[in-house]
Coordinates of C-alpha atoms in Angstrom, one line a residue:
X1 CA -24.5 6.0 -17.5
X2 CA -22.7 7.7 -20.4
X3 CA -23.8 11.3 -20.8
X4 CA -21.7 12.7 -23.6
X5 CA -18.6 12.2 -25.7
X6 CA -16.9 15.5 -26.9
X7 CA -13.8 16.0 -29.0
X8 CA -12.0 19.4 -28.8
X9 CA -9.0 20.9 -30.6
X10 CA -7.5 24.3 -31.3
X11 CA -9.3 26.3 -34.0
X12 CA -12.1 23.8 -34.5
X13 CA -15.6 23.5 -33.2
X14 CA -16.2 20.7 -30.7
X15 CA -17.6 17.5 -32.1
X16 CA -20.3 16.2 -29.6
X17 CA -22.3 13.1 -29.1
X18 CA -25.0 13.1 -26.3
X19 CA -26.5 10.1 -24.7
X20 CA -29.6 9.7 -22.5
X21 CA -30.9 6.9 -20.3
X22 CA -32.3 3.7 -21.8
X23 CA -31.8 3.0 -25.5
X24 CA -29.6 5.2 -27.7
X25 CA -29.1 4.6 -31.5
X26 CA -26.1 5.9 -33.5
X27 CA -27.0 5.2 -37.1
X28 CA -25.3 6.0 -40.3
X29 CA -23.4 5.0 -43.4
X30 CA -20.0 3.3 -43.3
X31 CA -16.9 5.5 -42.7
X32 CA -18.8 8.2 -40.9
X33 CA -17.1 7.7 -37.5
X34 CA -19.5 5.4 -35.7
X35 CA -16.9 2.7 -34.9
X36 CA -14.4 5.4 -34.0
X37 CA -16.8 6.7 -31.4
X38 CA -17.0 3.2 -29.9
X39 CA -13.2 2.9 -29.8
X40 CA -13.0 6.3 -28.2
X41 CA -15.4 5.3 -25.4
X42 CA -13.2 2.3 -24.7
X43 CA -10.1 4.5 -24.9
X44 CA -11.6 6.9 -22.4
X45 CA -12.2 4.1 -20.0
X46 CA -8.5 3.1 -19.9
X47 CA -7.9 1.0 -23.0
X48 CA -4.3 1.0 -24.2
X49 CA -3.1 1.3 -27.7
X50 CA -3.8 4.1 -30.2
X51 CA -7.0 5.4 -31.8
X52 CA -7.2 4.9 -35.5
X53 CA -5.5 7.8 -37.3
X54 CA -8.4 8.9 -39.5
X55 CA -7.9 12.2 -41.3
X56 CA -11.0 13.8 -39.9
X57 CA -9.8 13.7 -36.2
X58 CA -6.3 15.1 -36.8
X59 CA -7.5 18.6 -35.8
X60 CA -8.7 17.3 -32.5
X61 CA -6.4 16.6 -29.6
X62 CA -8.6 15.8 -26.6
X63 CA -11.7 13.9 -25.7
X64 CA -14.2 14.3 -22.8
X65 CA -16.5 11.6 -21.6
X66 CA -19.3 12.6 -19.3
X67 CA -20.6 10.0 -16.8
X68 CA -23.4 9.9 -14.2
X69 CA -22.9 7.5 -11.3
X70 CA -25.0 6.5 -8.3
X71 CA -22.4 7.1 -5.7
X72 CA -20.4 10.0 -7.0
X73 CA -22.8 12.0 -9.1
X74 CA -21.7 13.5 -12.4
X75 CA -18.1 13.1 -13.5
X76 CA -16.0 13.9 -16.5
X77 CA -13.0 11.9 -17.8
X78 CA -10.7 13.7 -20.2
X79 CA -7.7 12.4 -22.0
X80 CA -5.4 13.3 -24.9
X81 CA -6.2 11.5 -28.1
X82 CA -2.5 10.5 -28.3
X83 CA -2.8 8.5 -25.1
X84 CA -1.3 8.9 -21.6
X85 CA -2.9 9.4 -18.3
X86 CA -6.5 10.5 -17.8
X87 CA -8.0 13.2 -15.6
X88 CA -11.3 13.0 -13.7
X89 CA -13.3 16.0 -12.4
X90 CA -16.6 16.6 -10.8
X91 CA -19.6 17.7 -12.9
X92 CA -20.2 17.4 -16.7
X93 CA -17.5 19.2 -18.7
X94 CA -17.6 19.5 -22.5
X95 CA -14.1 20.9 -23.1
X96 CA -12.2 24.1 -22.5
X97 CA -9.8 24.4 -19.6
X98 CA -9.3 21.4 -17.3
X99 CA -11.6 22.0 -14.3
X100 CA -9.9 22.9 -11.0
X101 CA -9.6 20.0 -8.7
X102 CA -9.2 17.5 -11.5
X103 CA -7.4 14.3 -10.4
X104 CA -4.8 12.4 -12.5
X105 CA -5.6 8.7 -13.2
X106 CA -2.8 6.4 -14.4
X107 CA -3.7 3.7 -16.9
X108 CA -1.7 1.0 -15.2
X109 CA -3.8 -1.0 -12.8
X110 CA -2.6 -0.9 -9.2
X111 CA -4.9 -2.4 -6.6
X112 CA -3.0 -0.8 -3.7
X113 CA -3.8 2.7 -4.9
X114 CA -6.9 4.5 -6.1
X115 CA -5.2 7.0 -8.5
X116 CA -5.5 4.7 -11.6
X117 CA -8.5 4.5 -13.9
X118 CA -9.1 0.7 -13.3
X119 CA -9.5 1.0 -9.5
X120 CA -11.4 4.3 -9.9
X121 CA -14.0 2.7 -12.2
X122 CA -14.1 -0.6 -10.2
X123 CA -14.9 1.4 -7.0
X124 CA -17.8 3.1 -8.8
X125 CA -19.1 -0.3 -9.8
X126 CA -18.4 -1.9 -6.4
X127 CA -15.8 -4.4 -7.6
X128 CA -12.6 -2.9 -6.1
X129 CA -10.0 -5.1 -4.4
X130 CA -11.2 -8.2 -6.1
X131 CA -8.8 -11.0 -7.2
X132 CA -9.1 -13.3 -10.2
X133 CA -7.0 -16.4 -11.0
X134 CA -4.8 -16.4 -14.0
X135 CA -4.1 -20.1 -14.5
X136 CA -5.3 -23.5 -13.5
X137 CA -2.8 -23.6 -10.7
X138 CA -4.4 -20.8 -8.8
X139 CA -2.1 -17.9 -9.5
X140 CA -4.0 -14.6 -8.8
X141 CA -3.9 -11.0 -9.7
X142 CA -6.1 -8.0 -8.9
X143 CA -9.2 -7.5 -11.1
X144 CA -8.8 -4.7 -13.7
X145 CA -11.6 -2.8 -15.4
X146 CA -10.1 -4.0 -18.6
X147 CA -11.3 -7.5 -17.6
X148 CA -14.9 -6.1 -17.5
X149 CA -14.7 -3.9 -20.6
X150 CA -15.7 -6.7 -23.0
X151 CA -19.0 -7.0 -21.0
X152 CA -20.0 -3.4 -21.7
X153 CA -18.2 -2.4 -24.9
X154 CA -18.3 -4.8 -27.9
X155 CA -16.7 -3.7 -31.2
X156 CA -17.8 -4.9 -34.6
X157 CA -15.2 -7.6 -35.0
X158 CA -15.9 -9.1 -31.6
X159 CA -19.6 -9.0 -32.1
X160 CA -19.6 -11.6 -34.9
X161 CA -16.5 -13.5 -33.8
X162 CA -17.0 -17.3 -33.4
X163 CA -15.3 -17.5 -30.0
X164 CA -17.3 -17.2 -26.7
X165 CA -18.5 -13.7 -25.8
X166 CA -16.4 -13.9 -22.6
X167 CA -13.2 -14.8 -24.5
X168 CA -10.8 -12.5 -26.4
X169 CA -9.4 -15.4 -28.5
X170 CA -6.0 -15.2 -26.7
X171 CA -5.4 -18.6 -25.1
X172 CA -3.2 -17.2 -22.3
X173 CA -6.1 -15.0 -21.1
X174 CA -8.8 -17.8 -21.1
X175 CA -8.5 -18.6 -17.4
X176 CA -8.7 -15.0 -16.2
X177 CA -11.6 -14.3 -18.6
X178 CA -13.5 -17.3 -17.2
X179 CA -12.7 -16.2 -13.6
X180 CA -14.0 -12.7 -14.4
X181 CA -17.2 -14.2 -15.8
X182 CA -17.7 -16.3 -12.6
X183 CA -17.1 -13.2 -10.5
X184 CA -20.0 -11.4 -12.4
X185 CA -22.3 -14.4 -12.1
X186 CA -21.7 -15.0 -8.4
X187 CA -20.3 -11.8 -6.9
X188 CA -17.5 -13.9 -5.3
X189 CA -13.8 -13.4 -6.3
X190 CA -10.9 -15.8 -6.0
X191 CA -9.4 -14.5 -2.7
X192 CA -9.8 -17.8 -1.1
X193 CA -8.1 -19.8 -3.8
X194 CA -4.9 -21.5 -2.7
X195 CA -2.2 -21.7 -5.4
X196 CA -0.9 -25.1 -6.5
X197 CA 2.5 -25.2 -8.1
X198 CA 2.4 -26.1 -11.8
X199 CA 3.9 -29.6 -12.6
X200 CA 6.9 -28.2 -14.5
X201 CA 7.5 -25.6 -11.7
X202 CA 7.2 -28.3 -9.1
X203 CA 9.6 -30.6 -10.9
X204 CA 12.1 -27.7 -11.3
X205 CA 11.6 -26.8 -7.6
X206 CA 12.2 -30.4 -6.5
X207 CA 15.4 -30.6 -8.6
X208 CA 16.6 -27.3 -7.1
X209 CA 15.8 -28.5 -3.6
X210 CA 17.7 -31.7 -4.1
X211 CA 20.6 -29.8 -5.5
X212 CA 20.7 -27.4 -2.5
X213 CA 20.5 -30.3 0.0
X214 CA 23.3 -32.1 -1.8
X215 CA 25.5 -28.9 -1.6
X216 CA 24.7 -28.5 2.1
X217 CA 25.5 -32.2 2.9
X218 CA 28.8 -31.9 0.9
X219 CA 29.7 -28.8 3.0
X220 CA 29.0 -30.6 6.2
X221 CA 31.1 -33.6 5.1
X222 CA 34.0 -31.3 4.4
X223 CA 33.6 -29.6 7.8
X224 CA 33.5 -33.0 9.6
X225 CA 36.5 -34.3 7.7
X226 CA 38.5 -31.2 8.7
X227 CA 37.6 -31.1 12.4
X228 CA 36.5 -34.6 13.2
X229 CA 38.3 -37.2 11.2
X230 CA 37.1 -39.8 13.8
X231 CA 33.5 -38.6 13.5
X232 CA 32.1 -42.1 13.9
X233 CA 33.7 -42.4 17.4
X234 CA 32.2 -39.1 18.7
X235 CA 29.2 -40.7 20.4
X236 CA 31.5 -43.2 22.3
X237 CA 33.9 -40.4 23.4
X238 CA 30.9 -38.4 24.7
X239 CA 29.9 -41.3 26.9
X240 CA 33.4 -41.6 28.3
X241 CA 33.5 -38.0 29.2
X242 CA 30.2 -38.0 31.1
X243 CA 31.4 -39.6 34.4
X244 CA 34.7 -37.6 34.8
X245 CA 32.8 -34.4 33.9
X246 CA 30.1 -34.9 36.5
X247 CA 32.7 -35.9 39.2
X248 CA 34.9 -32.9 38.6
X249 CA 31.9 -30.7 38.4
X250 CA 30.8 -31.9 41.9
X251 CA 34.4 -31.4 43.3
X252 CA 34.6 -27.9 41.9
X253 CA 31.2 -27.1 43.4
X254 CA 32.4 -28.2 46.9
X255 CA 35.6 -26.2 46.7
X256 CA 33.7 -23.1 45.4
X257 CA 31.2 -23.5 48.3
X258 CA 34.0 -23.5 50.8
X259 CA 35.7 -20.5 49.4
X260 CA 32.3 -18.7 49.2
X261 CA 31.7 -19.5 52.9
X262 CA 35.1 -18.1 53.9
X263 CA 34.6 -15.0 51.8
X264 CA 31.3 -14.4 53.5
X265 CA 33.0 -14.7 56.9
X266 CA 35.7 -12.3 55.8
X267 CA 33.1 -9.8 54.6
X268 CA 31.3 -9.9 58.0
X269 CA 34.6 -9.5 59.9
X270 CA 35.7 -6.6 57.7
X271 CA 32.3 -4.9 58.3
X272 CA 32.7 -5.5 62.1
X273 CA 36.3 -4.0 62.1
X274 CA 35.1 -1.1 60.1
X275 CA 32.3 -0.5 62.6
X276 CA 34.8 -0.6 65.5
X277 CA 37.2 1.7 63.8
X278 CA 34.4 4.1 63.0
X279 CA 33.2 4.1 66.7
X280 CA 36.8 4.7 67.9
X281 CA 37.1 7.6 65.5
X282 CA 33.8 9.0 66.7
X283 CA 34.8 8.8 70.3
X284 CA 38.1 10.5 69.7
X285 CA 36.3 13.3 67.8
X286 CA 33.8 13.8 70.6
X287 CA 36.6 13.9 73.3
X288 CA 38.4 16.6 71.3
X289 CA 35.2 18.6 71.0
X290 CA 34.4 18.1 74.7
X291 CA 37.9 19.4 75.7
X292 CA 37.2 22.6 73.7
X293 CA 33.8 22.9 75.5
X294 CA 35.5 22.5 78.9
X295 CA 37.9 25.4 78.1
X296 CA 34.8 27.5 77.1
X297 CA 33.2 26.6 80.4
X298 CA 36.3 27.7 82.4
X299 CA 36.4 31.0 80.4
X300 CA 32.8 31.6 81.2
X301 CA 33.2 31.0 84.9
X302 CA 36.1 33.4 85.0
X303 CA 34.2 36.1 83.2
X304 CA 31.2 35.8 85.5
X305 CA 33.4 35.9 88.6
X306 CA 34.9 39.2 87.3
X307 CA 31.4 40.7 86.9
X308 CA 30.6 39.7 90.5
X309 CA 33.7 41.3 91.9
X310 CA 33.2 44.5 89.9
X311 CA 29.7 44.8 91.2
X312 CA 30.9 44.3 94.8
X313 CA 33.4 47.1 94.4
X314 CA 30.9 49.5 92.9
X315 CA 28.4 48.9 95.7
X316 CA 30.9 49.8 98.5
X317 CA 30.7 53.6 98.1
X318 CA 27.6 54.5 96.0
X319 CA 26.7 58.0 97.8
X320 CA 29.2 60.5 96.2
X321 CA 29.1 64.0 94.8
X322 CA 28.3 64.3 91.2
X323 CA 31.6 64.0 89.2
X324 CA 30.3 66.5 86.7
X325 CA 28.7 69.4 88.8
X326 CA 29.9 68.5 92.2
X327 CA 26.4 68.4 93.7
X328 CA 26.1 66.3 96.9
X329 CA 24.0 63.2 96.7
X330 CA 20.9 64.6 98.5
X331 CA 20.9 67.5 95.9
X332 CA 20.9 65.3 92.9
X333 CA 17.5 64.9 91.1
X334 CA 18.3 61.4 89.6
X335 CA 19.1 58.2 91.6
X336 CA 22.1 56.0 91.2
X337 CA 20.7 52.4 90.5
X338 CA 22.7 50.5 93.1
X339 CA 20.0 47.8 93.2
X340 CA 20.7 47.0 89.5
X341 CA 24.3 46.4 90.3
X342 CA 23.3 44.0 93.0
X343 CA 21.0 42.2 90.6
X344 CA 23.8 41.9 88.1
X345 CA 26.1 40.4 90.8
X346 CA 23.4 37.9 91.8
X347 CA 22.8 36.9 88.2
X348 CA 26.6 36.4 87.6
X349 CA 26.8 34.2 90.7
X350 CA 23.8 32.1 89.5
X351 CA 25.1 31.7 86.0
X352 CA 28.6 30.8 87.2
X353 CA 27.0 28.1 89.4
X354 CA 25.1 26.7 86.4
X355 CA 28.2 26.6 84.3
X356 CA 30.1 24.7 87.1
X357 CA 27.3 22.1 87.2
X358 CA 27.6 21.7 83.4
X359 CA 31.4 21.2 83.8
X360 CA 30.7 18.4 86.2
X361 CA 28.3 16.7 83.7
X362 CA 30.8 17.1 80.9
X363 CA 33.5 15.5 83.0
X364 CA 31.2 12.5 83.6
X365 CA 30.6 12.2 79.9
X366 CA 34.3 12.4 79.1
X367 CA 35.0 9.7 81.6
X368 CA 32.3 7.4 80.1
X369 CA 33.7 7.9 76.5
X370 CA 37.2 7.2 77.7
X371 CA 36.1 4.0 79.3
X372 CA 34.2 2.9 76.1
X373 CA 37.3 3.8 74.0
X374 CA 39.5 1.7 76.2
X375 CA 37.0 -1.2 76.1
X376 CA 36.7 -1.2 72.3
X377 CA 40.5 -0.9 71.8
X378 CA 41.3 -3.7 74.1
X379 CA 38.4 -6.1 73.5
X380 CA 36.6 -7.1 70.2
X381 CA 38.8 -5.0 67.9
X382 CA 42.0 -7.1 68.4
X383 CA 40.0 -10.3 68.3
X384 CA 38.3 -9.4 65.0
X385 CA 41.7 -8.5 63.5
X386 CA 43.2 -11.9 64.6
X387 CA 40.2 -13.8 63.1
X388 CA 40.5 -11.9 59.8
X389 CA 44.2 -12.8 59.6
X390 CA 43.3 -16.5 60.0
X391 CA 40.6 -16.3 57.3
X392 CA 43.0 -14.7 54.8
X393 CA 45.5 -17.5 55.5
X394 CA 42.8 -20.1 54.9
X395 CA 41.8 -18.4 51.6
X396 CA 45.4 -18.2 50.5
X397 CA 45.6 -21.9 51.0
X398 CA 42.3 -22.9 49.2
X399 CA 42.5 -20.4 46.3
X400 CA 45.2 -22.3 44.3
X401 CA 43.4 -25.6 44.8
X402 CA 40.1 -24.1 43.5
X403 CA 41.9 -22.5 40.5
X404 CA 43.5 -25.8 39.6
X405 CA 40.2 -27.6 39.8
X406 CA 38.6 -24.8 37.7
X407 CA 41.3 -25.1 35.0
X408 CA 40.7 -28.9 34.8
X409 CA 37.0 -28.4 34.6
X410 CA 37.4 -25.7 31.9
X411 CA 39.6 -28.0 29.8
X412 CA 37.1 -30.9 30.2
X413 CA 34.2 -28.5 29.4
X414 CA 35.9 -27.4 26.1
X415 CA 36.4 -31.0 25.1
X416 CA 32.8 -31.7 25.9
X417 CA 31.6 -28.7 23.9
X418 CA 33.7 -29.8 21.0
X419 CA 32.1 -33.2 21.1
X420 CA 28.7 -31.6 21.2
X421 CA 29.6 -29.5 18.1
X422 CA 30.7 -32.6 16.2
X423 CA 27.5 -34.5 17.3
X424 CA 25.4 -31.5 16.2
X425 CA 27.0 -31.6 12.8
X426 CA 26.3 -35.3 12.5
X427 CA 22.6 -34.7 13.5
X428 CA 22.3 -31.9 11.0
X429 CA 23.8 -34.1 8.3
X430 CA 21.2 -36.9 9.1
X431 CA 18.4 -34.3 9.0
X432 CA 19.5 -32.9 5.6
X433 CA 19.9 -36.4 4.1
X434 CA 16.3 -37.2 5.3
X435 CA 14.9 -33.9 3.8
X436 CA 16.8 -34.5 0.6
X437 CA 15.2 -38.0 0.3
X438 CA 11.8 -36.5 1.1
X439 CA 12.3 -33.8 -1.6
X440 CA 13.5 -36.4 -4.2
X441 CA 10.5 -38.6 -3.5
X442 CA 7.9 -35.7 -3.7
X443 CA 5.3 -36.4 -6.3
X444 CA 3.4 -33.8 -8.4
X445 CA 0.0 -32.9 -7.1
X446 CA -2.8 -35.0 -8.5
X447 CA -4.7 -33.5 -11.3
X448 CA -7.8 -33.5 -9.1
X449 CA -6.1 -30.9 -6.8
X450 CA -5.7 -28.4 -9.7
X451 CA -8.1 -25.5 -9.7
X452 CA -11.4 -25.7 -11.6
X453 CA -11.8 -22.1 -12.7
X454 CA -15.3 -22.5 -14.2
X455 CA -18.5 -21.2 -12.7
X456 CA -20.7 -23.8 -11.0
X457 CA -23.4 -25.5 -13.1
X458 CA -26.3 -24.0 -11.2
X459 CA -25.2 -20.4 -12.0
X460 CA -24.5 -21.1 -15.6
X461 CA -27.8 -22.9 -16.0
X462 CA -29.7 -20.0 -14.5
X463 CA -27.8 -17.6 -16.8
X464 CA -28.7 -19.7 -19.9
X465 CA -32.3 -19.4 -18.9
X466 CA -32.0 -15.6 -18.9
X467 CA -30.4 -15.7 -22.4
X468 CA -33.4 -17.8 -23.5
X469 CA -35.8 -15.2 -22.1
X470 CA -33.9 -12.4 -24.0
X471 CA -34.0 -14.4 -27.3
X472 CA -37.7 -15.1 -26.8
X473 CA -38.4 -11.4 -26.2
X474 CA -36.6 -10.6 -29.4
X475 CA -38.7 -13.2 -31.3
X476 CA -35.6 -15.2 -32.3
X477 CA -36.8 -17.7 -35.0
X478 CA -37.7 -21.1 -33.6
X479 CA -37.7 -20.2 -30.0
X480 CA -34.6 -22.3 -29.3
X481 CA -33.7 -24.0 -26.1
X482 CA -30.6 -22.4 -24.6
X483 CA -28.0 -24.3 -22.7
X484 CA -24.5 -23.4 -21.4
X485 CA -21.5 -25.2 -22.9
X486 CA -19.1 -25.8 -20.1
X487 CA -16.3 -26.6 -22.5
X488 CA -16.5 -23.6 -24.8
X489 CA -18.0 -21.3 -22.1
X490 CA -20.6 -20.3 -24.6
X491 CA -24.3 -20.9 -25.1
X492 CA -25.8 -23.6 -27.4
X493 CA -29.1 -23.1 -29.3
X494 CA -31.0 -26.4 -29.4
X495 CA -27.7 -28.2 -28.8
X496 CA -25.8 -26.3 -31.6
X497 CA -22.7 -24.4 -30.7
X498 CA -23.3 -20.6 -31.1
X499 CA -20.0 -20.3 -33.0
X500 CA -21.2 -22.7 -35.7
X501 CA -23.9 -20.2 -36.9
X502 CA -23.5 -17.5 -39.5
X503 CA -22.0 -14.1 -38.7
X504 CA -25.3 -12.4 -38.3
X505 CA -26.7 -15.1 -35.9
X506 CA -23.4 -15.0 -34.0
X507 CA -23.7 -11.2 -33.7
X508 CA -27.3 -11.2 -32.4
X509 CA -26.7 -14.1 -30.0
X510 CA -23.5 -12.3 -28.7
X511 CA -25.7 -9.3 -28.0
X512 CA -28.2 -11.5 -26.3
X513 CA -25.4 -13.0 -24.1
X514 CA -24.3 -9.6 -22.9
X515 CA -27.8 -8.2 -22.4
X516 CA -28.8 -11.3 -20.4
X517 CA -25.7 -10.9 -18.2
X518 CA -26.8 -7.3 -17.4
X519 CA -30.4 -8.6 -16.6
X520 CA -29.0 -11.5 -14.5
X521 CA -26.8 -9.2 -12.4
X522 CA -29.6 -6.6 -11.9
X523 CA -32.1 -9.2 -10.8
X524 CA -29.7 -10.6 -8.2
X525 CA -28.3 -7.4 -7.0
X526 CA -24.8 -8.1 -8.4
X527 CA -22.3 -5.5 -9.6
X528 CA -22.3 -4.6 -13.3
X529 CA -21.0 -1.5 -15.2
X530 CA -24.6 -0.7 -16.1
X531 CA -24.2 0.2 -19.7
X532 CA -23.8 -1.7 -23.0
X533 CA -22.2 -0.4 -26.2
X534 CA -22.8 -2.7 -29.3
X535 CA -21.2 -2.0 -32.7
X536 CA -23.4 -3.6 -35.4
X537 CA -25.3 -6.3 -33.5
X538 CA -27.9 -6.5 -36.3
X539 CA -25.4 -7.6 -38.8
X540 CA -28.0 -10.0 -40.3
X541 CA -29.8 -7.0 -41.8
X542 CA -26.8 -5.9 -43.8
X543 CA -26.7 -5.4 -47.5
X544 CA -24.9 -8.6 -48.8
X545 CA -23.4 -6.7 -51.7
X546 CA -22.3 -3.5 -49.9
X547 CA -20.8 -4.6 -46.6
X548 CA -17.8 -6.7 -45.4
X549 CA -20.1 -9.4 -44.1
X550 CA -20.6 -11.0 -47.5
X551 CA -23.6 -13.1 -48.5
X552 CA -26.1 -14.2 -46.0
X553 CA -25.9 -17.8 -44.7
X554 CA -29.2 -19.7 -44.6
X555 CA -29.7 -19.2 -40.8
X556 CA -28.9 -15.5 -41.3
X557 CA -31.5 -15.3 -44.1
X558 CA -34.1 -16.8 -41.9
X559 CA -33.2 -14.3 -39.2
X560 CA -33.3 -11.4 -41.6
X561 CA -36.9 -12.3 -42.7
X562 CA -38.0 -12.3 -39.0
X563 CA -39.3 -9.3 -37.1
X564 CA -36.3 -9.6 -34.6
X565 CA -35.1 -6.1 -35.4
X566 CA -38.3 -4.5 -34.3
X567 CA -38.5 -6.6 -31.1
X568 CA -34.8 -6.2 -30.4
X569 CA -35.3 -2.4 -30.2
X570 CA -38.5 -2.6 -28.3
X571 CA -37.0 -4.9 -25.7
X572 CA -33.9 -2.8 -25.1
X573 CA -36.2 0.2 -24.8
X574 CA -38.1 -1.6 -22.0
X575 CA -35.0 -2.2 -20.0
X576 CA -34.2 1.5 -19.3
X577 CA -34.6 0.9 -15.6
X578 CA -31.9 -1.8 -15.7
X579 CA -29.3 0.0 -17.8
X580 CA -28.2 2.1 -20.7
X581 CA -27.8 0.8 -24.3
X582 CA -25.9 2.4 -27.2
X583 CA -26.4 0.6 -30.4
X584 CA -24.2 1.5 -33.4
X585 CA -25.8 0.4 -36.7
X586 CA -26.1 1.3 -40.4
X587 CA -29.7 0.0 -40.7
X588 CA -32.9 1.8 -41.4
X589 CA -35.3 2.1 -38.5
X590 CA -38.1 -0.4 -38.8
X591 CA -41.4 1.0 -40.1
X592 CA -43.7 1.9 -37.2
X593 CA -40.8 2.6 -34.9
X594 CA -41.5 5.9 -33.1
X595 CA -38.3 7.8 -33.6
X596 CA -39.3 10.3 -30.9
X597 CA -39.5 7.5 -28.4
X598 CA -35.8 6.7 -29.1
X599 CA -32.7 8.8 -28.7
X600 CA -31.3 8.7 -32.3
X601 CA -28.3 10.3 -33.7
X602 CA -27.7 9.8 -37.4
X603 CA -24.7 10.4 -39.7
X604 CA -25.8 10.9 -43.3
X605 CA -22.3 10.9 -44.9
X606 CA -23.5 14.0 -46.9
X607 CA -22.2 17.5 -46.4
X608 CA -25.6 18.9 -47.4
X609 CA -28.1 16.6 -45.6
X610 CA -28.2 16.4 -41.8
X611 CA -25.0 15.7 -39.8
X612 CA -22.4 14.3 -42.1
X613 CA -20.5 12.3 -39.5
X614 CA -18.8 12.3 -36.2
X615 CA -16.4 15.0 -37.4
X616 CA -17.2 17.7 -40.0
X617 CA -16.2 16.8 -43.5
X618 CA -12.9 18.4 -44.6

């Protein structure tokens, strides 16, 4: 819902329009800024181009559009009147400094990002990430809010145009405009559409494919002529090589198996010799260490025998006078421990006997090691060395034979691989020729395969019935039967094309089309922007002499004499739960219309009476 439109500038008071829920009327004379306000609303919702350079707005440099949304609450869009990016901020702001936390929104639609005005608004509506087709061949692009803008903002020229309300009049946009209308009617986009190449593109693609295949075949022919001048004989040569190749392969396998068996025996013998050599080295090391140990034993025995002899000598004459004071033994207060000397002698004798026993054991061990050394040195060790020498002689004899066989096999293998290369080139050439023929014979897709971008008849029929309900509520003269024209994508009134009526009738039926679409979407829970801005829908009630519309056509005159204007306003007022309506007109309110029940803003065009216009008069 639109809440306000504010223009600000340096040194001037803000120019403000406020909008409420339901029906809003912006009335006034020509050239008071009503249409400029409509264009500004569109501009604030991402429209490109420039705003009209009217003199009254030159003191203003920025506009602020307040919005209320169901999902995001109150928001404000602000944008410089010269164009460029927009900014969005939370809350309702009517000018001054840009609020903190404002986000920049680019005007270029990019479905991959949310920092552009189209995706921002589509997300509010619930139509983000939708795809629409752009031609009958199924080419697609992301939906933009600009595709929806014509369904919620209708300027004066579009209102009474004779083209369909969903069309802009630009032929190149017709497909995407119909796709957008189908999206609104059904809620389903064109994501599942598979693109079919256009006939001209398919023909160009086929010619390009044939040309590429021709170039590839020519390159293969040149390669075959260079390396295989006898290319036609390659298959026969390959058959001749098969038997010699298999025979030589088997011969080489036998020779290699023999060499591998001898090499395995050689490895085993070398491991055995290495084991014997290691054992002999270990025995020699042990004998050397045992010799050192025997010398230690001899030294220990001699030391113990010395201790025993010394103890014996000391024990021979133990009762002597004291060498220090000369006191005889009986007069001495301390005893000489002769028993300890005897203990030491006994211990020395016992230890010496123990060492001698260990010498005997060591001697036995040394003898056993010497016997093992002699057995290894004279037994398996020489036999293994002799067998190793025999194996090396056998390998020396076989190796040249295996090498010669390997060389012959390698030469034959190279010849065979060369033949395979040539045969692969021939097969590749045959494949390319086949694909070239398939590409050349490819036919354009039948017209039946091309995409039907129109909405299905059930949806358009239901929509036409809603348009009929709207016209009935407005008391449109004659209570016409409304149908949908699948060719023009417009409605027909009693079988008559909408565009064949006068301007005033076209304007009011255009308005009925857009109001009916809002009702249709709301009743079915389908996304819709939720507001409508109409510039001069009641063109029938114009002054024939004082407006650009000219004299009234007969059907316009009949409409002007009907009470449609009163019922039009009453009906839109009753739809406040469905959406918001901003009607821009230069008519007088019908007699009996309760102005207080409507939200009316009026531009008098006079500097002395009421509000002169959108901007103050200079």
